[in-house]
Amino acid sequence: MNDLHRLDGFHDLTLPEWGPYSKKYFGISHLADRENGMRFDFTVAPAIYRRQLGVPDALRPSGYLPWDVSADLEDYSCRQQLESKDRIYADVRFARITDRVRLVECRCVNNSELAAAFGVHLLSSLEAPPEKRVVPVLPEGVVWLDSLDHAGLLRAKMRPQDNLVYDGLRRGELRISGTVRGGCIEWGEEAGDRLRFRLPSPVAGPTVAALRCRVPAGKTAELLINGVAAAIAGTGEWELVTAGLPAVEAGELELVSTGGAAWRIDGIAVGARAAESAFVPAEMSVTPEIAPGPVPNSRILSYQSVAPVYGILWSFDSDFVRHYRARSMNEVLLYNDEVHQPFFGGSALREGEEEWVDAVMQPLVAPPGQSVTVYAVVCSGSRGEVETALREAAENKPRFPEMAEESRRRSFRAESTEAGAPYRFSRERLAAVTLTNVVFPTWFKGQNVRHHAPGRRWNCLYTWDSGFIGLGLLELGTRLAVENLNAYLTGPEDDECAFIHHGSPVPVQFYLFAELMNRTGDRELAKYFYPKLRHYYRFMAGRAPSSTMRGSGRNTLIRSWDYFYNSGGWDDYPPQLYIHAHKLHDAAPAVGSSHVIRAAKILRGTAAELGIEDDIGMYNADIAMLEGLLQKESWDEAAGVFSYVRHDAGDRPCGILRHESGANFNLGLDGAAPLLAGICTPEQKEALWRRLESPDHCWTPCGISTVDRSAPYYRQDGYWNGSIWMPHQWFFWKAALDDGRADFAWRIARTALTVYERETAESRGCYEHFTIAAGRGGGWHHFSALSCPVLAWFGAYFVPGRLTGGLEAAIREFSAGENEWRASLEIGGYPGEGNATFLAVTGPGEWRARYGNREYPVRGRVPGTVEFDLPRGSSGALVLRQA
C-alpha cells in the first residue's frame, strides 16, 4: 500500500457520504454535518397493506437482515421478512447512481397461496447527536480556546488511566450538553493539577481571560491563570470567571488548581472584551421545510441546521405524504393506525423531539408466487443540484430495473472451492452484516467519524471486538482491514491514549497486524504500523508511565483490573466474577500475560525484519519474565492448567486462586491461554490439548466451552459460562496449527462453520454465541465482531490461493501460480519442538512440498485444500508444485 501516511491522525473510514450509518434504522444515511454529528436518515419500511409495518428497527429483532453488499458500501440490500421465513418479504436495495444520488429498489415478494397487497413507506429524518451544543458569540478581538484543544493536562497525582483515556477521549474529557463542542474537561480536584492552552499568537499587552466553567453548587474553587488568582462560588451552572492578565508573550496560558473541587471547563475567551462573551444554543433543529419537487411524486426537504438540501422521488403515483412529530417514531409506526390512512391529512405534529416525513406507496398487489417492485431516488446537494437530480431521475425511470441489476452484480460473492459450497449462505450473510455494521457519529480523538461497530445495539468503540471485525474485513478487502487497524492505534507522541480503549483489553490488533503481514508481506505496512503498535505494546506490558498492568513494581503477571472488569472478553468467567465480588484485585489471570507474550513475539519479529535491533532486548526481557512467572507461579501440575495467581501486600506471588471446593478456579480457556503464547512444555501442551479436545471437559458438539464442563462452577445458563463463542475458538485453532494438531484444528473450524450455517439458514440471524444446552444462536442477531472468525475459517479452508499457518508462522514473498506456489517462511519455536501445520487452498490435483532442502508429505484435507507439516524453529523457502 503506497498511501499509508494518509492515515496519520485519521480515524474515519474511506466510505461513501451515503451509507448504512444510522443508529436507529437500517436504511441509507447521509453525513449532513460531520463536525456537529448531524445525519440524514432515509428508511424504507415495507408493509402488508393496512396491517403491520416491517420497520427495520436496528435496536431490536425486527425481521430484517443485511442481504448482500459491495465491499465499498456503494451498493447493498437487506431482506425484510413480513411473514415467516421468506413467505412474504421485501428485498430493499440501495444503489449508487452518483456520489450525491442513490436509487432505491423495493421488491415485494409473495410466496403465499393468496394474493398479497403491500405498502412501502419512505421515511426521511434528520438526526442530531445527544449533546446539545452552544455557539460562542465573541466581541471583536476576542479568541476562543476550546478545552478539548488544550495543550496538556498534568495531574498532581498520576492515575492509571492517564496514558490510556477511555474511548479515545482527551485526558479529563466528558461528553456533555451545553458546551461548544459537546464536551468539556473535568479537572482540578487536586491541588497542583495543571491545564495548558496555546494562543494562536502572543499577546503583547494586558488582556482578559474569561473562563467558561461549571463548579458544583455549594463548592468554592480557586485557580491561578498564569499566576493570577480567579475564584468561583459554584452554582452548578455554566458561568464566566474572569481574570486580568499581563502580557502573554509566550502565547501560552497555564491554569493551576488549588484543589478542593472539580472544575468543568468548556474553554477560555481571551481578549480585552472577553468578559462580554456570550453563548447561545446552536441551531440543531430537525424540523423539515417540505416543498414540492420539480416533477410529480417528489419532494424537497431542507433544514435550518444543515447546509445540504434533500430530494425524494418515488415511482408509484401517490400523494400520501405526511409530516410527523412525536416522542417515539417507533410507537407511531408500529401502533398508530393513521400511518395507513391518507385521509388524516398532511401532518401529525405532537409533543416530542422526533420528526420525520413519510411518503407512502400503496396498495401494491402481488398475485400468489409473484412479486411487485417499486423504486425511489434520494439525493443531496444544493437546491439547484437536487432539482436537477430529481428531473434526471424522472427521465431515467425506465432504466431503474437495469440500474438495480447492475448494482446486484457489484455485490460481494463468496468465492470458494466446491467444498465450501455448504457454508456459502451464512458466509455471505455474515459478510453483509460485517460490512454494513457502520455507524455515524462516533466521537473520539476530537472527531465525529464512521466506525465499524459490533452491532447497532453497541454503536460505540470496542477494542477487542474491533480487532476481530478487522480479521473479518481482511477476508473482504485489505484496505478495509488496514483502516480498521489504524482506527485503534495512536502515534508514539500521544501520551493520553496508548491505543483506543473500550472494553476488554484483549490486544487483538497485534493478531490482525500479523495476519495482514502474512497476507500482504508489505514492508511499508510494517514500517508504518510498527511505531504505533510498539506504543500500544509498551502500555500493555506495563512500561508506560501510568500503566499498572504489571503491578506497582512492574514485575508481576499482567492484570488489567484498573482498566476494565473483563480480562479476556468473557464477562461471567467464574474466577473473574469471584475476584470482583470479593475485591481480590491482586489476582492475575493467565490470559493477559499470554497475549502480551504473543504481542512481544509478533513485534520482535517485525523489529528484526525492519532492522530495529535496539527494541529486541525489551521484547526478550518481557517474554522471559512473563514466561518465568507463568511457569513458576501459575502452573498447577495436579489440575493440569495455569491458574489465577494471588499476590500479597508487597505484590509478591502468594499462591493460586481456588474454588471453595478446592478445585483450581481456572478450569477453562484462561487456564489454557499460555498455549497461545507458545511457552508451554511438551507435558503441559499434552495436558491442555487433552482437556480442550475431551467431551468430558471442554469439547461440545458446538465447539470449545469457555468453562470446563467438569468444573464445579460450570453452569448452563451463563453468558459465556455455558456458551460457545467464536473468538477464542480462533485463537486455539491457530495454536493447534502451531502444534501440528491439524485434525483438531479442522474439527474446530468445521464445527464452527456447520453450527453457524445451520443457525443462519434457519433463523436468518447472525448471532453472538451458541448455547451448549440447545446448540442454537443467542444474543444479538446482527452481530459481526466476535463471530468474524467464521469468515476467516471459510477463507483458510475454501478460498482459492490462500496459504495459512498458525500464530508462530510468518509468511512473506508469497505467490500462488496455477501449478507452483512460493513463499518465504519463518516458523517460531525451537528445533526439535515438533511440527507446525500449514493449509493451502490449491484447487484440484496432487501437490508436493519442498522446504529448505527437503521434501515434505502433502495430504488432502477437503477437495481443493491440502495440508503439510514443517519443523518448528526453522526458516526457509517453500515451494509447492502440482505433481
Coordinates of C-alpha atoms in Angstrom, one line a residue, residues 166 198 267 300 372 580 584 590 614 768 802 847:
Y166 CA -11.2 5.6 27.8
R198 CA -1.8 27.7 23.5
G267 CA -12.9 26.8 27.3
I300 CA -37.6 18.6 -1.4
V372 CA -44.2 -6.3 -7.3
H580 CA -14.6 -8.8 41.7
L584 CA -9.4 -9.7 45.3
A590 CA -3.0 -16.2 32.7
D614 CA 17.5 -1.9 19.8
E768 CA -23.2 -13.6 19.1
R802 CA -4.9 -19.0 0.4
W847 CA 0.8 -31.4 -4.8

